[in-house]
mmCIF file of C-alpha atoms and ligand atoms in Angstrom:
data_model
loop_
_atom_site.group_PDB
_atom_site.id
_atom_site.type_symbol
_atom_site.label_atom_id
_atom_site.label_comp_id
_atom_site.label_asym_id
_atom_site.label_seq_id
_atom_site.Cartn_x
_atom_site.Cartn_y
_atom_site.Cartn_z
ATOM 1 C CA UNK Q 3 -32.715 -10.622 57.007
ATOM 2 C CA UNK Q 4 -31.193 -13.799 58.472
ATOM 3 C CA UNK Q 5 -33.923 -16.093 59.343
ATOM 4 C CA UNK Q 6 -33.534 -19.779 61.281
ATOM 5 C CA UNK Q 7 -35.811 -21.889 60.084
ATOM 6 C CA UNK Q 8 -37.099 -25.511 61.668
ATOM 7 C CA UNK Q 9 -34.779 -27.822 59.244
ATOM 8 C CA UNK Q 10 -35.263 -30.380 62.145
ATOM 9 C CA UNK Q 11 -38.840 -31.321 61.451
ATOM 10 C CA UNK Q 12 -38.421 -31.007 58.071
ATOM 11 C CA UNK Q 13 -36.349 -34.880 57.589
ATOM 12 C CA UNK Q 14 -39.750 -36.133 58.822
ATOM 13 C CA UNK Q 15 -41.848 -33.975 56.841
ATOM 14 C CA UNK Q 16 -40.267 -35.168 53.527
ATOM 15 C CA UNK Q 17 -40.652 -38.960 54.133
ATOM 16 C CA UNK Q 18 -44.015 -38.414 54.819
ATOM 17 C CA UNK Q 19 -44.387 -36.312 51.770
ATOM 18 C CA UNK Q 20 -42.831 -39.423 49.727
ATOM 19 C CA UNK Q 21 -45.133 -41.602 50.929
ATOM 20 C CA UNK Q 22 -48.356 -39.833 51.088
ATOM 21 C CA UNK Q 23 -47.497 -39.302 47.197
ATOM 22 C CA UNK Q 24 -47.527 -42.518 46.127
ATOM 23 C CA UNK Q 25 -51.373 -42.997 47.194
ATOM 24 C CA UNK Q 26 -52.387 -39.885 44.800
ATOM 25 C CA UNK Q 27 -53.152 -39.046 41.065
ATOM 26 C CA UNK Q 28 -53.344 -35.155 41.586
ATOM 27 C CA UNK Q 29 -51.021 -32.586 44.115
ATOM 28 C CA UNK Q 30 -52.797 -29.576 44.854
ATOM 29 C CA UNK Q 31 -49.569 -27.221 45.806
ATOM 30 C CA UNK Q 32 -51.425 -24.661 48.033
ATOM 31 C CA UNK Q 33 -49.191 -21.191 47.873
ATOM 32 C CA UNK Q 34 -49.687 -18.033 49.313
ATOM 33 C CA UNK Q 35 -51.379 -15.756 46.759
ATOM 34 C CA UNK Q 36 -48.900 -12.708 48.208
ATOM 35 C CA UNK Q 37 -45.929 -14.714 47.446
ATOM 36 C CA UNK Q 38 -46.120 -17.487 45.577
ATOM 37 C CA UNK Q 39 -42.730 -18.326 44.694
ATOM 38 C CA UNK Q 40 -41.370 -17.639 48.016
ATOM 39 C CA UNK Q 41 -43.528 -20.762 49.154
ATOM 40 C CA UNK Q 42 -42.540 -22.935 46.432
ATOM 41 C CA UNK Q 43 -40.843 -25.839 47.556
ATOM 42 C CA UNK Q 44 -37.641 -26.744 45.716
ATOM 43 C CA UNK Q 45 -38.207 -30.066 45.030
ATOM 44 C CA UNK Q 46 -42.053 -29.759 44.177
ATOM 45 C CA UNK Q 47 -41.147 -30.921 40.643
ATOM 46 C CA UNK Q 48 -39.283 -34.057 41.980
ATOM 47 C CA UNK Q 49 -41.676 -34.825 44.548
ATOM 48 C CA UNK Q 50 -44.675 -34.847 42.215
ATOM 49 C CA UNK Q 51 -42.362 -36.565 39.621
ATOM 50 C CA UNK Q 52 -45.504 -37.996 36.366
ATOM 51 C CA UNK Q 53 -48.391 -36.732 38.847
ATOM 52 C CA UNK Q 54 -50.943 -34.392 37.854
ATOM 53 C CA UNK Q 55 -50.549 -30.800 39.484
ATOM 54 C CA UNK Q 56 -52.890 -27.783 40.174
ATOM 55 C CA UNK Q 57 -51.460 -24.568 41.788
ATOM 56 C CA UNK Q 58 -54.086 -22.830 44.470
ATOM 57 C CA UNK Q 59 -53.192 -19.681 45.348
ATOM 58 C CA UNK Q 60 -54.468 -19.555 48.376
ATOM 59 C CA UNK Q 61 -55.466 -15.946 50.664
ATOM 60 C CA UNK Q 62 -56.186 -14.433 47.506
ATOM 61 C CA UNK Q 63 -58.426 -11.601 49.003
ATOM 62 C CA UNK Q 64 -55.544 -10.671 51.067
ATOM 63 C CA UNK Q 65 -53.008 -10.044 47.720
ATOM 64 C CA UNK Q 66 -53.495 -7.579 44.698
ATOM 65 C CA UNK Q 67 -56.280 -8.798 42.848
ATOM 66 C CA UNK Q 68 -54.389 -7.667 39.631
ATOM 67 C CA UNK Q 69 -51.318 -9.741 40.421
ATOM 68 C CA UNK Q 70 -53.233 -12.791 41.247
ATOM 69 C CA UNK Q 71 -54.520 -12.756 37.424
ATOM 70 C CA UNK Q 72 -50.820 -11.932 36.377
ATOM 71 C CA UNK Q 73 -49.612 -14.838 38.422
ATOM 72 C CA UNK Q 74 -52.361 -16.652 36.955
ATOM 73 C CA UNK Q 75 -51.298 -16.229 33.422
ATOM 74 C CA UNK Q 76 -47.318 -17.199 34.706
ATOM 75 C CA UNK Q 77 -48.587 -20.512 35.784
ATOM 76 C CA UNK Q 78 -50.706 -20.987 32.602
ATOM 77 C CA UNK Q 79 -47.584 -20.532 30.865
ATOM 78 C CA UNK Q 80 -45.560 -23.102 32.694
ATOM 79 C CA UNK Q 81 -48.405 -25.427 31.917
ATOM 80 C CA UNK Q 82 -49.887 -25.481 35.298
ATOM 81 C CA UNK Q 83 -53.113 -24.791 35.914
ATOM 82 C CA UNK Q 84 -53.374 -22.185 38.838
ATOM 83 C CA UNK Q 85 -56.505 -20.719 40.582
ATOM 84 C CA UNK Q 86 -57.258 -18.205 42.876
ATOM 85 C CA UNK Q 87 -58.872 -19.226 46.478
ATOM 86 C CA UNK Q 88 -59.944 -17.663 49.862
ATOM 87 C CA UNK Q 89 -60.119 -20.931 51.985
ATOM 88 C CA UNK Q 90 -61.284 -19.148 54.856
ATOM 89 C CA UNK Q 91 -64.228 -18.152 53.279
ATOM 90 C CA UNK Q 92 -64.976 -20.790 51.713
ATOM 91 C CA UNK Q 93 -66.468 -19.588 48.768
ATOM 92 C CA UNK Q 94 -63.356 -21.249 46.326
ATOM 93 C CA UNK Q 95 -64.739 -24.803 46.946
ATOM 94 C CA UNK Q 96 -67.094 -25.483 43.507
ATOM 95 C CA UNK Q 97 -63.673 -23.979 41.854
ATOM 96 C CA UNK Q 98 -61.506 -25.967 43.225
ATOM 97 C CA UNK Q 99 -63.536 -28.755 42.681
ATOM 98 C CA UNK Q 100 -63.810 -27.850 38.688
ATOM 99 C CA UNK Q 101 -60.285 -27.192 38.965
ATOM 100 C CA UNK Q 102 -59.518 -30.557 40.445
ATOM 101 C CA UNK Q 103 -61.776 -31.962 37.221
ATOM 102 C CA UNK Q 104 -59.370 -30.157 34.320
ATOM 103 C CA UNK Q 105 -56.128 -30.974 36.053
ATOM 104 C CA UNK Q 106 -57.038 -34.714 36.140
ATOM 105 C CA UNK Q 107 -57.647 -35.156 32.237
ATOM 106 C CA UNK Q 108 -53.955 -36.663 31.785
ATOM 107 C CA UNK Q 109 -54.766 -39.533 34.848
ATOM 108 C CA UNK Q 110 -58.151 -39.926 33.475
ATOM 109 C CA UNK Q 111 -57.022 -40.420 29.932
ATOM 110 C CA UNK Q 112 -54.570 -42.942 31.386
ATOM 111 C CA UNK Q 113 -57.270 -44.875 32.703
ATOM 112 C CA UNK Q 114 -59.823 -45.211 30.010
ATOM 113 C CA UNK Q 115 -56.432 -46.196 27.689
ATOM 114 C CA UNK Q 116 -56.422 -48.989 30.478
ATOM 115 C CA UNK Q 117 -59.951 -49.782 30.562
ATOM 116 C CA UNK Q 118 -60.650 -48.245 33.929
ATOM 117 C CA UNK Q 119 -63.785 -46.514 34.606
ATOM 118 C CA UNK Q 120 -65.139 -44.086 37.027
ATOM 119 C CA UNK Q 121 -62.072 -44.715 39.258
ATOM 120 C CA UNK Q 122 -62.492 -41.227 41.574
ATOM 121 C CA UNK Q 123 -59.414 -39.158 41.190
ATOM 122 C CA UNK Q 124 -57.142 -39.063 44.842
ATOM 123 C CA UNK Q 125 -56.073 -35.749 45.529
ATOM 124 C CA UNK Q 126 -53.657 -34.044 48.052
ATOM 125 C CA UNK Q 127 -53.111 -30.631 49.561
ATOM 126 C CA UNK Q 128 -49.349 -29.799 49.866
ATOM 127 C CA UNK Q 129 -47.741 -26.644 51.077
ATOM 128 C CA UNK Q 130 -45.183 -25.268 53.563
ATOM 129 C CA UNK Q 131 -46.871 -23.898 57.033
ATOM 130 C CA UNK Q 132 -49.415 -21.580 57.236
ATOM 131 C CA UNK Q 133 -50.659 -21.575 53.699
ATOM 132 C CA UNK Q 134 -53.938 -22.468 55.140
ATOM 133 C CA UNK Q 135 -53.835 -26.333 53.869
ATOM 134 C CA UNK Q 136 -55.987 -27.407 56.948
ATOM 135 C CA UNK Q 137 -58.584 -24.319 56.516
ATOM 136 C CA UNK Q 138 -58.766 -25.606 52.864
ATOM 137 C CA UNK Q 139 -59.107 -29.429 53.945
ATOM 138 C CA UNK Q 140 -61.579 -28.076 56.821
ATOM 139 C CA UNK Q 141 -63.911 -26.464 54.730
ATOM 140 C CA UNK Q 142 -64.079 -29.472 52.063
ATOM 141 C CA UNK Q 143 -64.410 -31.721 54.487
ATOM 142 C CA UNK Q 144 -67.489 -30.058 56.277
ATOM 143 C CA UNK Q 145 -69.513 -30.296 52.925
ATOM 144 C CA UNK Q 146 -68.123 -33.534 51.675
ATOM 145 C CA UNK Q 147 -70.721 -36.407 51.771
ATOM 146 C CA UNK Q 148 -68.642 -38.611 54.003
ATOM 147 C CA UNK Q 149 -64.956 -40.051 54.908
ATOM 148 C CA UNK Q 150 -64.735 -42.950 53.217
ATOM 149 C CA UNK Q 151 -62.570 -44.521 55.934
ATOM 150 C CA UNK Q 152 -59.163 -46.194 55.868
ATOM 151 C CA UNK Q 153 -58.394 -48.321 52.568
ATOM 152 C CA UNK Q 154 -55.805 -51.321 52.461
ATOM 153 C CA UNK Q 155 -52.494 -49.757 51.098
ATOM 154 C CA UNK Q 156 -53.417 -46.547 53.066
ATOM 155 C CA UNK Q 157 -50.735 -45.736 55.842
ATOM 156 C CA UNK Q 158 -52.974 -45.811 59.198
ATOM 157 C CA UNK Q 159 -54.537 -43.195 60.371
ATOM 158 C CA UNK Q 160 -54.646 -41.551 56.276
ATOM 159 C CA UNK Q 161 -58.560 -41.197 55.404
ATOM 160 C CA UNK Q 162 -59.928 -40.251 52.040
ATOM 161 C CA UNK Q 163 -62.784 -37.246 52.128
ATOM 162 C CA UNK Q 164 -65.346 -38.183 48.959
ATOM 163 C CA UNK Q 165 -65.747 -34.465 47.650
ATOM 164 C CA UNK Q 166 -67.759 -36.239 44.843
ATOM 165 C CA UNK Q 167 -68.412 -39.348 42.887
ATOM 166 C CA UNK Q 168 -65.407 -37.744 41.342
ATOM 167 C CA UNK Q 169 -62.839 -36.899 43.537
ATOM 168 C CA UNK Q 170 -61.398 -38.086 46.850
ATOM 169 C CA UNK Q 171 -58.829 -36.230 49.104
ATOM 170 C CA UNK Q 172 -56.678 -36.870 51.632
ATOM 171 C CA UNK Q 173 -57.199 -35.692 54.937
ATOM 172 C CA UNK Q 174 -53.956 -34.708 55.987
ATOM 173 C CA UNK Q 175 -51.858 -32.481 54.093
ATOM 174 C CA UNK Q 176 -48.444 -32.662 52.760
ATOM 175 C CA UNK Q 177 -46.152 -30.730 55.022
ATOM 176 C CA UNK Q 178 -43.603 -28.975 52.512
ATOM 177 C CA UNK Q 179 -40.272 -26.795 53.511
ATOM 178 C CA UNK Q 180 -39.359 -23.699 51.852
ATOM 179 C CA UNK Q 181 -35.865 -22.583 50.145
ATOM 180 C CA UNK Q 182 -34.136 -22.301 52.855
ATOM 181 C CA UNK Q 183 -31.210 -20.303 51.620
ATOM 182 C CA UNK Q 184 -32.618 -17.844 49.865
ATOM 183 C CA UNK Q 185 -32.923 -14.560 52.772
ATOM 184 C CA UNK Q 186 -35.168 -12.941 50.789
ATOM 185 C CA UNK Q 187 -37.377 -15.729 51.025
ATOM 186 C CA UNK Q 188 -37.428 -15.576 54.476
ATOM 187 C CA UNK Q 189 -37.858 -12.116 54.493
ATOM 188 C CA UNK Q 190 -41.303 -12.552 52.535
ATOM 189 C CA UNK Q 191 -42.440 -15.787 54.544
ATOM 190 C CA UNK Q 192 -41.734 -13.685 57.647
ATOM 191 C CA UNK Q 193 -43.494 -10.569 56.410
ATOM 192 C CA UNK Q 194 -46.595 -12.825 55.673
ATOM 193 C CA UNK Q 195 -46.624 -13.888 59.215
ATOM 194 C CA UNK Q 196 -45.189 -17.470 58.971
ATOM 195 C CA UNK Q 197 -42.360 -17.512 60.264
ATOM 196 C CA UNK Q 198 -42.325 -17.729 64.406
ATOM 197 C CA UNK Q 199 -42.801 -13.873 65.843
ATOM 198 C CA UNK Q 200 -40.125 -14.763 68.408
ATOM 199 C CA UNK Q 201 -36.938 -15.732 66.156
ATOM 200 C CA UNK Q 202 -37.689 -12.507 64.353
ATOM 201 C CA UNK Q 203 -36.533 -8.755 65.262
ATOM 202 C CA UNK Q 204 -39.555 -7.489 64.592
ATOM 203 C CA UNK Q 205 -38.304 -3.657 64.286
ATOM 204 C CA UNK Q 206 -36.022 -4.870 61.184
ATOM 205 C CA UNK Q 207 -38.548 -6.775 59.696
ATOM 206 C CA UNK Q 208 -41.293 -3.711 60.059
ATOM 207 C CA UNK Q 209 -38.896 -1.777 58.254
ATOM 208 C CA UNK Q 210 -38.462 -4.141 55.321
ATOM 209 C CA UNK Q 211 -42.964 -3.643 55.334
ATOM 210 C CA UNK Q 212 -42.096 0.108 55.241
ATOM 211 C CA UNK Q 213 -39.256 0.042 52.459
ATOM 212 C CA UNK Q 214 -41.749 -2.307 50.342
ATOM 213 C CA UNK Q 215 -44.663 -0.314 50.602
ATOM 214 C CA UNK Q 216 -42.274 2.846 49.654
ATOM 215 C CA UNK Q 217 -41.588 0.847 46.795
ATOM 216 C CA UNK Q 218 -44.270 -0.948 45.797
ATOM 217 C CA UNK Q 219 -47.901 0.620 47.083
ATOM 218 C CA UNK Q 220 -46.770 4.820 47.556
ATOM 219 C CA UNK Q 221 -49.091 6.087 49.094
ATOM 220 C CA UNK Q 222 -50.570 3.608 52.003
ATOM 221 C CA UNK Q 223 -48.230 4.990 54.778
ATOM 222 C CA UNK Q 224 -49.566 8.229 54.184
ATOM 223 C CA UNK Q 225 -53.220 7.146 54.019
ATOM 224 C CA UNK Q 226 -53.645 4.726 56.694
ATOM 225 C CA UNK Q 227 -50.904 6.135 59.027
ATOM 226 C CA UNK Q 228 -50.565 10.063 58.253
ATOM 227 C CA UNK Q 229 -47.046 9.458 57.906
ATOM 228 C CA UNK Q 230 -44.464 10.724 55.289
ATOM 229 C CA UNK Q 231 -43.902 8.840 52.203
ATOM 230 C CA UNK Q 232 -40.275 8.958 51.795
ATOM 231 C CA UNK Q 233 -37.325 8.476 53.865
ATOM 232 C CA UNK Q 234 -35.715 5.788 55.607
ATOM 233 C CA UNK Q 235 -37.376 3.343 57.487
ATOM 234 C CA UNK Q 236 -37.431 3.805 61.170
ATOM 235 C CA UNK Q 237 -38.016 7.578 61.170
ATOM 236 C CA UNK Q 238 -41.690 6.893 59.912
ATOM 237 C CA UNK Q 239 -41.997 3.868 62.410
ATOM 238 C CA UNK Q 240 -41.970 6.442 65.152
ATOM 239 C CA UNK Q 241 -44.506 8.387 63.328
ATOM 240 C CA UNK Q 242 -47.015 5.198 63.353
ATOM 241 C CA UNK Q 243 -46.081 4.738 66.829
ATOM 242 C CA UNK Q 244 -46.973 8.279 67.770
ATOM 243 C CA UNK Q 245 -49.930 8.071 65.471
ATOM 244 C CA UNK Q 246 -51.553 4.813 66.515
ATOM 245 C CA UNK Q 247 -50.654 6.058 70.223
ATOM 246 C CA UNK Q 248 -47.729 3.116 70.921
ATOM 247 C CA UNK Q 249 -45.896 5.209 73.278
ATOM 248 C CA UNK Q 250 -44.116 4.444 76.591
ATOM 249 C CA UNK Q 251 -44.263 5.249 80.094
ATOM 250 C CA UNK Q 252 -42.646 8.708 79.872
ATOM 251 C CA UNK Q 253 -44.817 9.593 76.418
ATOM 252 C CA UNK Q 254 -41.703 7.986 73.837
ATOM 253 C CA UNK Q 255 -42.834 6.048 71.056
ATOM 254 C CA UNK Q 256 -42.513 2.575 71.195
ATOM 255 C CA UNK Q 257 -41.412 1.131 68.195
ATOM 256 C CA UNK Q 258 -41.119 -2.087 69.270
ATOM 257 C CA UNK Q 259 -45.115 -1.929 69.897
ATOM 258 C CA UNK Q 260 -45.640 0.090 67.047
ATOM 259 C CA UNK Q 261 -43.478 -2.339 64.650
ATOM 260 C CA UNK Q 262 -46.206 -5.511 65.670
ATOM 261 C CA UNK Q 263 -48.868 -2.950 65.066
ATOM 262 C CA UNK Q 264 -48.048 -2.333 61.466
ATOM 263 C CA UNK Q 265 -46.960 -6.202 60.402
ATOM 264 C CA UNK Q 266 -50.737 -6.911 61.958
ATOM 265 C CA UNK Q 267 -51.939 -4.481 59.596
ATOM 266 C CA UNK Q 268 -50.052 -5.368 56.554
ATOM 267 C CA UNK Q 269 -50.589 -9.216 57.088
ATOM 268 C CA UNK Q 270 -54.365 -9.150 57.789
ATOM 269 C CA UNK Q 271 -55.177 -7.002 54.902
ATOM 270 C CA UNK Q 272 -55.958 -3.631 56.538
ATOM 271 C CA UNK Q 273 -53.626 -1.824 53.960
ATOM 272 C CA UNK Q 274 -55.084 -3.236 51.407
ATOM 273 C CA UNK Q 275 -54.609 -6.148 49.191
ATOM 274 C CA UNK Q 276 -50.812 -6.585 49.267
ATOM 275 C CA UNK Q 277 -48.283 -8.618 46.893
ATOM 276 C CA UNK Q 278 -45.099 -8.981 48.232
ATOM 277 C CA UNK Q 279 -43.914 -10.761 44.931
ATOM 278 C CA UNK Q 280 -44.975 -10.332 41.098
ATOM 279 C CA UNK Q 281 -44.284 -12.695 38.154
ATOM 280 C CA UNK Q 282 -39.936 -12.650 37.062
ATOM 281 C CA UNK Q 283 -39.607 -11.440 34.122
ATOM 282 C CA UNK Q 284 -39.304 -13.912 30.647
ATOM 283 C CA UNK Q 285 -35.466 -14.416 31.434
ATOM 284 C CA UNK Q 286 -35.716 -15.174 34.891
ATOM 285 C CA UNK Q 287 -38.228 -17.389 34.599
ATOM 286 C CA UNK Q 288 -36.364 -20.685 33.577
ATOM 287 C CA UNK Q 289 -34.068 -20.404 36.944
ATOM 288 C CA UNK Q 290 -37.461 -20.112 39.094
ATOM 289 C CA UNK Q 291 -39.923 -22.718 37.800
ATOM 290 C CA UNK Q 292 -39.335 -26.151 38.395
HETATM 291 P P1 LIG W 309 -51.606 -24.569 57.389
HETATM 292 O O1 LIG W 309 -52.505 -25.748 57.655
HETATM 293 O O2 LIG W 309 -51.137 -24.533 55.980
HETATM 294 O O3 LIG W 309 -50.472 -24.442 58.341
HETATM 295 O O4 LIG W 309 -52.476 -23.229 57.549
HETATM 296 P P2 LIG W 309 -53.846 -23.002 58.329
HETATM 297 O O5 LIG W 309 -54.956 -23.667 57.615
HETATM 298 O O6 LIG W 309 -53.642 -23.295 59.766
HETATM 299 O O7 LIG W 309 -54.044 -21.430 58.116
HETATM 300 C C1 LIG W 309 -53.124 -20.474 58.654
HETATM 301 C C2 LIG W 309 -53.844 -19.166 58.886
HETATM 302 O O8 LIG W 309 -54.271 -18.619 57.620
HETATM 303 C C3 LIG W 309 -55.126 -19.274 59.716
HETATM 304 O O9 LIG W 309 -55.232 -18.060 60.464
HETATM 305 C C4 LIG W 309 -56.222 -19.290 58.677
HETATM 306 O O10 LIG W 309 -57.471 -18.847 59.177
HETATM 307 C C5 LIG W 309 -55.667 -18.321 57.666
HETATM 308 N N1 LIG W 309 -56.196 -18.520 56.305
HETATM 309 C C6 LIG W 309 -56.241 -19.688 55.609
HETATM 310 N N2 LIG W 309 -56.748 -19.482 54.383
HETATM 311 C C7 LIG W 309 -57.029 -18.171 54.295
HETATM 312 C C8 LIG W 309 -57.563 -17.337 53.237
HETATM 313 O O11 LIG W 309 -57.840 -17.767 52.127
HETATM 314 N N3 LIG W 309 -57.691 -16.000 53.545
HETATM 315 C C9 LIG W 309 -57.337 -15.490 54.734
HETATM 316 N N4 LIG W 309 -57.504 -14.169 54.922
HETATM 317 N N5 LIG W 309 -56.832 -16.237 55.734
HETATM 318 C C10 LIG W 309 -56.684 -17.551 55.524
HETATM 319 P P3 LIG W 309 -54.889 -17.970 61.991
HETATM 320 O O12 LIG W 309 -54.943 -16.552 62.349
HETATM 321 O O13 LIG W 309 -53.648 -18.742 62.276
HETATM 322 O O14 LIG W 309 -56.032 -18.752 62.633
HETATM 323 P P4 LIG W 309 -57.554 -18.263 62.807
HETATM 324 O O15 LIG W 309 -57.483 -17.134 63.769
HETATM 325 O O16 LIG W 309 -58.083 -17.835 61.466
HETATM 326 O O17 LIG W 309 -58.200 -19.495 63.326
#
């Protein structure tokens, strides 16, 4: 599929990103458990240049537990610690928290070599939309003790939320941009629901859900929908229209109904835990990791 993204916020969003950067010691890259290299920013590596990094991978309970521990491991091997969140509920901040702890040794080895003690670790959320980067700040924020208010050298407007004596965070997150050229990127980013509804034919992109779950998960069209396993694509969109009772005036399916209908279902998790992407393969792996 041929997406059109939003390069014309994006200028801004970078030159933000370069300067927020300089203020921290850790980036938190917040990706989308269901597709984490899909919402991997290309110059993440650049960007973050000597900084510490952690990988969240964020809407975990909405992805294939299984993969998440694979994708897990491929991060580990890259040397980046990764963990596994559901910011919504919450229930991921102690982790990230202990996270935040092991992927600040190299800063905090820095600054006892320097003399400096018990200087708190400044942290930063990053991701491209919709990872759920605000959710995530949100529910830190509610806990955390206080906002420590605005610091000299702190652009105005930037606030620092004290998780701990340990660890302070930014309040606003880094806005990041995905790879643009890459159509089966957009394919996935629209599939997970962030990409605007209205630039999208929705009947295309419900057929890339069906072809995937043919592929990937046989056996959840049949179980959730009653519909046949195999075949092409828009065939067993009529089905779930039929099934799910999407039909017109005059009693035809409408797919066009039908087609939100599923891409709700397969993007809030009502077909199960879902990953659109798994870990490349050894070769492959050089060309995708920055
Ligand atoms: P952003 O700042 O990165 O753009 O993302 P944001 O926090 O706005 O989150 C985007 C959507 O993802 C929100 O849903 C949010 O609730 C949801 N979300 C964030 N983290 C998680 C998670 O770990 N699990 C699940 N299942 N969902 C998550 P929304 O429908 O846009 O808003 P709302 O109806 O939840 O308020």
């Amino acid at each position: 599929m041929n997406i059109q993204w939003y390069p014309g916020h994006m200028t801004k969003a970078r030159r933000a990103m370069e300067n927020d950067i300089k203020l921290v010691d850790l980036v938190m890259e917040l990706l989308d458990a269901r597709a984490p290299l899909s919402c991997r920013n290309p110059d993440i590596g650049r960007l973050a240049g000597g900084k510490d990094r952690l990988v969240l991978l964020n809407k975990a309970d909405l992805a294939d537990r299984e993969v998440n521990r694979q994708w897990i491991r491929y991060f580990a091997e890259q040397g980046i610690l990764a963990v596994e969140l559901d910011a919504r509920s919450g229930s991921g901040r102690k982790r990230v928290q202990e996270a935040i702890e092991a992927a600040s040794q190299k800063k905090r080895e820095r600054d006892r070599r320097r003399g400096i003690l018990n200087r708190p670790v400044r942290a930063m959320v990053a991701g491209i939309p919709n990872v759920g980067k605000s959710t995530l700040i949100n529910s830190l924020a509610r806990k955390a003790a206080a906002k420590t208010g605005n610091k000299p050298g702190v652009t105005k407007g930037n606030q620092w939320i004290r998780l701990n004596q340990r660890v302070e965070l930014l309040d606003t997150p880094g806005l990041l941009w995905p790879r643009f050229e890459d159509p089966q990127v957009g394919t996935h980013l629209a599939l997970l629901g962030s990409v605007n509804d209205e630039v999208l034919d929705l009947g295309e992109l419900a057929a890339e859900g069906i072809r995937f779950l043919q592929a990937e998960y046989p056996g959840v069209l049949a179980e959730r929908y009653g519909a046949q396993e195999e075949g092409e694509p828009y065939p067993i969109l009529k089905e779930i229209a039929v099934a799910r009772k999407c039909l017109q005036k005059g009693g035809e399916p409408d797919i066009g109904k039908a087609a939100r209908l599923f891409l709700e279902d397969f993007r809030s998790g009502r077909l199960g835990g879902l990953s659109l992407e798994r870990p490349p393969k050894k070769e492959q792996e050089e060309m995708e990791v920055q």
